[in-house]
Coordinates of C-alpha atoms in Angstrom, one line a residue:
K166 CA -12.4 3.1 -2.3
T167 CA -12.5 0.9 -5.8
E168 CA -16.6 0.1 -5.2
K169 CA -17.0 3.9 -4.6
T170 CA -14.8 4.9 -8.1
Y171 CA -16.6 1.8 -10.2
L172 CA -20.1 3.1 -8.4
H173 CA -18.7 6.4 -9.7
W174 CA -18.6 5.3 -13.4
I175 CA -20.9 3.0 -13.7
M176 CA -23.4 5.7 -12.6
Q177 CA -21.5 8.0 -15.4
Y178 CA -21.8 5.5 -18.2
A179 CA -26.0 5.0 -17.2
K180 CA -26.5 9.0 -17.6
F181 CA -24.5 8.8 -21.0
L182 CA -26.4 6.2 -22.4
R183 CA -30.0 7.3 -21.3
P184 CA -32.5 6.6 -22.1
T185 CA -30.5 3.1 -22.9
H186 CA -29.9 0.9 -20.6
P187 CA -26.6 -0.5 -19.8
R188 CA -27.9 -4.1 -20.6
E189 CA -29.1 -3.5 -23.9
A190 CA -26.2 -1.1 -25.0
G191 CA -23.7 -3.7 -24.7
A192 CA -20.0 -3.4 -26.4
D193 CA -21.5 -0.7 -28.8
G194 CA -22.0 1.3 -25.6
V195 CA -18.8 1.0 -23.5
K196 CA -17.2 1.9 -26.8
R197 CA -19.0 5.1 -27.4
F198 CA -18.7 6.0 -23.8
L199 CA -14.8 5.4 -23.4
T200 CA -14.4 7.2 -26.9
H201 CA -16.4 10.3 -25.5
L202 CA -13.9 10.1 -22.5
A203 CA -10.7 10.2 -24.7
V204 CA -12.1 12.6 -27.6
D205 CA -14.3 14.9 -25.9
R206 CA -14.0 15.0 -22.0
Q207 CA -9.8 14.7 -22.8
V208 CA -9.4 12.5 -19.6
S209 CA -5.8 10.8 -19.2
A210 CA -5.0 7.4 -19.7
S211 CA -5.6 5.7 -16.1
T212 CA -8.7 7.6 -15.8
Q213 CA -9.9 5.9 -19.0
S214 CA -8.5 2.7 -17.8
Q215 CA -10.4 2.9 -14.8
A216 CA -13.4 3.4 -16.4
L217 CA -13.3 0.3 -18.4
A218 CA -12.2 -2.0 -15.7
S219 CA -15.5 -0.5 -14.3
L220 CA -18.0 -1.2 -16.9
L221 CA -16.0 -4.5 -17.4
F222 CA -17.2 -5.6 -13.8
L223 CA -20.4 -4.1 -14.6
Y224 CA -21.2 -6.7 -17.6
K225 CA -19.6 -9.3 -16.0
L226 CA -22.5 -9.4 -13.4
Y227 CA -24.7 -9.1 -16.8
E228 CA -22.8 -12.4 -17.7
I229 CA -22.6 -10.0 -21.1
D230 CA -19.1 -10.5 -23.2
L231 CA -18.0 -7.5 -24.6
G232 CA -15.7 -9.1 -27.0
N233 CA -12.7 -7.3 -28.3
L234 CA -12.9 -3.6 -27.6
E235 CA -11.7 -0.9 -30.1
I236 CA -11.7 2.0 -28.7
V237 CA -9.8 5.5 -29.2
R238 CA -7.2 5.5 -26.5
A239 CA -6.6 8.7 -24.3
K240 CA -3.0 9.7 -24.6
K241 CA -0.3 8.8 -21.9
S242 CA 1.0 11.4 -20.4
V243 CA 4.7 11.5 -19.3
Y244 CA 4.6 12.9 -15.7
L245 CA 7.9 13.9 -13.6
P246 CA 6.7 13.9 -9.8
T247 CA 7.4 16.3 -7.8
V248 CA 11.0 15.8 -5.8
L249 CA 12.2 17.9 -2.8
T250 CA 16.0 18.2 -1.9
H251 CA 17.0 16.5 1.4
D252 CA 17.1 20.2 2.9
E253 CA 13.5 21.0 1.8
A254 CA 12.1 17.4 2.8
M255 CA 13.8 18.5 6.2
R256 CA 12.2 21.4 6.6
V257 CA 8.6 20.5 5.8
I258 CA 9.0 17.6 8.6
E259 CA 10.2 20.0 11.1
Q260 CA 7.1 22.0 10.9
C261 CA 5.0 18.7 11.2
N262 CA 3.9 18.4 14.7
G263 CA 3.0 14.6 16.8
Q264 CA 2.0 11.8 14.7
Y265 CA 2.4 13.7 11.7
K266 CA 6.2 14.5 12.0
I267 CA 6.9 10.5 12.7
M268 CA 4.5 9.4 9.7
A269 CA 6.4 12.2 7.7
Q270 CA 9.8 10.7 8.7
L271 CA 8.9 7.1 7.5
M272 CA 7.4 8.1 4.6
Y273 CA 10.9 10.1 3.8
G274 CA 12.8 7.6 5.4
G275 CA 11.6 4.4 4.0
G276 CA 9.8 5.6 1.1
L277 CA 6.1 4.6 2.2
R278 CA 3.1 5.1 0.1
L279 CA 0.5 6.9 2.8
M280 CA -1.7 4.2 2.8
E281 CA 1.2 1.7 4.0
C282 CA 2.2 4.3 6.5
L283 CA -1.2 4.1 7.7
R284 CA -1.6 0.6 7.5
L285 CA 1.4 -0.1 9.5
R286 CA 0.8 -2.7 12.6
V287 CA 2.9 -2.9 16.0
K288 CA 3.9 -6.2 15.1
D289 CA 5.8 -5.1 11.6
V290 CA 7.9 -2.5 13.1
D291 CA 11.6 -4.5 14.0
F292 CA 13.5 -2.0 16.5
E293 CA 16.4 -4.2 16.6
H294 CA 17.0 -4.8 13.1
G295 CA 15.8 -1.2 12.1
T296 CA 13.2 -2.3 9.2
L297 CA 9.6 -1.7 8.7
T298 CA 7.8 -4.9 6.7
L299 CA 5.0 -3.3 4.8
R300 CA 2.1 -5.8 3.9
D301 CA -1.2 -5.3 2.0
T302 CA 0.4 -2.8 -0.5
K303 CA -0.5 -1.8 -4.0
S304 CA 1.5 -4.6 -5.7
N305 CA 0.1 -7.1 -3.4
R306 CA 3.4 -8.1 -2.0
D307 CA 4.8 -8.0 1.3
R308 CA 8.4 -5.9 1.4
V309 CA 10.8 -4.6 4.0
T310 CA 12.3 -1.2 3.7
C311 CA 14.1 0.7 6.3
L312 CA 13.3 2.1 9.5
P313 CA 15.5 5.3 9.9
A314 CA 17.5 5.4 13.3
S315 CA 16.7 9.1 13.9
V316 CA 13.0 8.4 14.1
I317 CA 13.4 5.0 16.3
S318 CA 13.7 6.9 20.1
A319 CA 10.3 9.3 18.5
L320 CA 8.2 6.4 17.5
K321 CA 9.0 4.0 20.7
L322 CA 7.9 6.9 22.8
H323 CA 4.6 7.1 20.5
M324 CA 4.0 3.5 20.3
D325 CA 4.1 3.3 24.2
K326 CA 1.0 6.2 24.4
V327 CA -0.8 3.7 21.5
K328 CA -0.2 1.1 23.8
A329 CA -1.6 2.2 27.1
Q330 CA -4.7 4.0 25.1
H331 CA -5.2 0.5 23.4
T332 CA -5.2 -0.9 27.5
E333 CA -7.7 1.6 28.3
D334 CA -9.8 0.6 25.4
V335 CA -9.8 -3.5 26.0
A336 CA -10.6 -2.7 29.7
N337 CA -13.8 -0.7 28.8
G338 CA -15.0 -3.5 26.3
R339 CA -12.8 -2.6 23.5
G340 CA -9.8 -2.7 21.7
E341 CA -10.9 -4.3 18.3
V342 CA -9.3 -3.5 15.0
E343 CA -9.7 -4.9 11.9
L344 CA -7.7 -7.8 10.6
P345 CA -7.2 -8.4 7.1
F346 CA -8.3 -11.4 5.1
A347 CA -10.7 -12.6 7.7
L348 CA -8.0 -13.5 9.8
D349 CA -10.3 -12.8 12.7
R350 CA -12.3 -15.9 12.2
K351 CA -9.1 -18.3 12.0
Y352 CA -7.8 -16.3 15.1
P353 CA -10.7 -14.9 17.3
N354 CA -8.4 -13.1 20.0
A355 CA -6.5 -11.4 17.4
P356 CA -8.0 -8.2 16.8
F357 CA -7.6 -7.4 20.6
E358 CA -4.0 -8.2 20.7
W359 CA -1.6 -5.6 21.0
A360 CA 0.8 -6.8 18.3
W361 CA -2.3 -6.3 15.4
Q362 CA -2.6 -2.8 16.8
Y363 CA -1.8 0.2 14.2
V364 CA 0.6 2.2 14.5
F365 CA -1.4 5.2 14.2
P366 CA -4.8 4.8 15.7
A367 CA -7.7 7.0 15.3
A368 CA -8.5 9.5 18.0
G369 CA -12.1 7.9 18.2
F370 CA -14.1 5.0 17.4
S371 CA -15.8 4.2 14.1
T372 CA -18.6 1.6 12.8
D373 CA -17.6 -0.4 10.8
P374 CA -20.2 -0.7 7.9
R375 CA -20.5 -4.0 7.1
S376 CA -20.1 -6.1 10.1
K377 CA -21.2 -2.8 12.6
H378 CA -18.4 -3.7 15.0
V379 CA -17.2 -0.5 16.9
R380 CA -13.5 -0.3 16.1
R381 CA -10.7 2.0 16.2
H382 CA -9.4 2.6 13.0
H383 CA -6.0 4.1 11.7
V384 CA -5.8 8.2 11.0
Y385 CA -7.6 8.9 7.9
E386 CA -5.9 9.5 5.4
T387 CA -7.0 13.1 4.7
S388 CA -5.8 14.5 7.9
V389 CA -2.3 13.3 6.9
Q390 CA -2.7 15.2 3.8
K391 CA -4.0 18.6 5.0
A392 CA -1.0 18.3 7.7
I393 CA 1.7 18.2 5.2
K394 CA 0.5 21.0 2.4
Y395 CA 0.2 23.2 5.7
A396 CA 3.8 22.0 6.8
A397 CA 5.5 22.9 3.5
Q398 CA 3.6 26.1 3.2
K399 CA 5.0 27.4 6.6
A400 CA 8.3 25.8 5.6
G401 CA 8.3 28.0 2.7
I402 CA 7.9 25.5 -0.1
T403 CA 6.3 26.9 -3.6
K404 CA 6.2 23.0 -4.8
H405 CA 3.2 21.3 -4.8
V406 CA 4.0 18.9 -1.6
G407 CA 2.0 16.0 -0.8
P408 CA 2.5 12.7 1.4
H409 CA 3.8 10.9 -2.1
T410 CA 6.1 13.7 -2.0
F411 CA 7.9 12.1 0.4
R412 CA 8.1 9.0 -1.4
H413 CA 9.6 10.3 -4.6
S414 CA 12.4 12.1 -2.5
F415 CA 13.4 9.1 -0.8
A416 CA 13.9 7.4 -4.4
T417 CA 15.4 10.4 -5.8
N418 CA 18.1 11.0 -3.0
L419 CA 19.2 7.3 -2.8
L420 CA 19.6 7.5 -6.8
Q421 CA 22.1 10.9 -6.0
R422 CA 23.7 9.1 -3.5
G423 CA 24.8 6.1 -5.8
Y424 CA 22.4 3.2 -5.1
D425 CA 21.7 1.0 -7.9
I426 CA 18.3 1.1 -8.8
R427 CA 17.2 -2.6 -8.6
T428 CA 18.1 -2.0 -5.0
V429 CA 15.7 1.3 -5.0
Q430 CA 13.2 -0.9 -6.9
E431 CA 12.9 -3.4 -4.3
L432 CA 12.8 -0.7 -1.8
L433 CA 10.0 0.8 -3.7
G434 CA 7.9 -2.3 -4.2
H435 CA 7.8 -1.9 -7.9
K436 CA 7.1 -4.8 -10.1
D437 CA 8.9 -3.1 -12.8
V438 CA 12.1 -1.2 -12.9
K439 CA 10.9 0.7 -15.6
T440 CA 8.6 2.2 -13.0
T441 CA 11.6 3.4 -11.1
M442 CA 13.7 4.8 -13.8
I443 CA 11.3 7.7 -14.1
Y444 CA 13.5 9.3 -11.0
T445 CA 16.5 9.0 -13.3
H446 CA 14.8 11.7 -15.0
V447 CA 14.6 13.8 -11.7
T448 CA 18.0 13.6 -10.6
L449 CA 19.7 16.6 -9.9
N450 CA 22.0 17.1 -12.7
G451 CA 20.9 13.2 -13.7
S452 CA 22.0 13.7 -17.1
G453 CA 26.0 14.8 -15.9
V454 CA 25.5 17.9 -18.4
I455 CA 27.1 21.5 -17.3
S456 CA 25.3 24.1 -17.9
P457 CA 26.8 26.8 -20.2
M458 CA 26.2 29.3 -17.7
D459 CA 28.1 27.7 -15.1
I460 CA 31.5 27.2 -17.6
P461 CA 34.1 29.8 -16.2
T462 CA 34.9 32.2 -19.2
A463 CA 38.6 31.0 -19.1
V464 CA 37.7 27.5 -19.5
I465 CA 35.5 28.3 -22.5
K466 CA 38.9 30.5 -23.8
Q467 CA 41.1 27.8 -23.4
H468 CA 38.5 25.3 -25.1
V469 CA 38.5 27.7 -28.4
A470 CA 42.0 27.8 -28.1
V471 CA 42.6 23.7 -28.3
E472 CA 40.5 23.6 -30.9
S473 CA 42.0 26.1 -33.3

């Protein structure tokens, strides 16, 4: 994904500079392009930063030092995530089917990102202690979160089916899975072992574009996104709901129930507590203020009398 994103922005940059070559444009070309993104195209701050990272990579290959870039920065927007109430979350989950329902339960029950859920491996599910160990996360740090007790029975049944499928794949000369960090060179048999298999494998095989190995990858993220969007529509939820909405709802639910923000930070895997603080702004009645519409008339009259 990073490679595709970098290629996208490098191509956009090359088109912007035409007929000048990026190597000749140097720092001045980068400044003009990033300013163009912020002023003319009005992209978000994160999009502009993404484009900058792509161009820094390009000029690193060119061995050209861009120096101190003074550019017009895109304005950072304050984003409040969409959050489901517990009732809404459960209604959406109930409309999901098969493995998609289990994925939704794990994302809501443990605060998993979509890719963390899809990359979950058999060895990282601990039924005895009721935990999930998440690796290769966005923050590049392993973390442990809770495995909902209510999903254990369905998850065990699902993994039994996956194990039977894996056994059949191995018998047919397949059964290999991709390993992170070139572990397959250190442990040649590990790609075929049950412990390393994905909990949510794809229905079919695919060819790795680099190694050309034919493997069963994990479920593709788009299929999960479509399944959850459809489930939300069936549940009659008018909010914009996607897989990440379950993670937002997990954090908000914990804060509403009185868990301290440091605990929530650890479960979510945030490096900075400021990132977790966003959920304090979306908790229901988080300010503690009672709306004037909800105050009985008798109480208001009594308060006015006391003031007098």
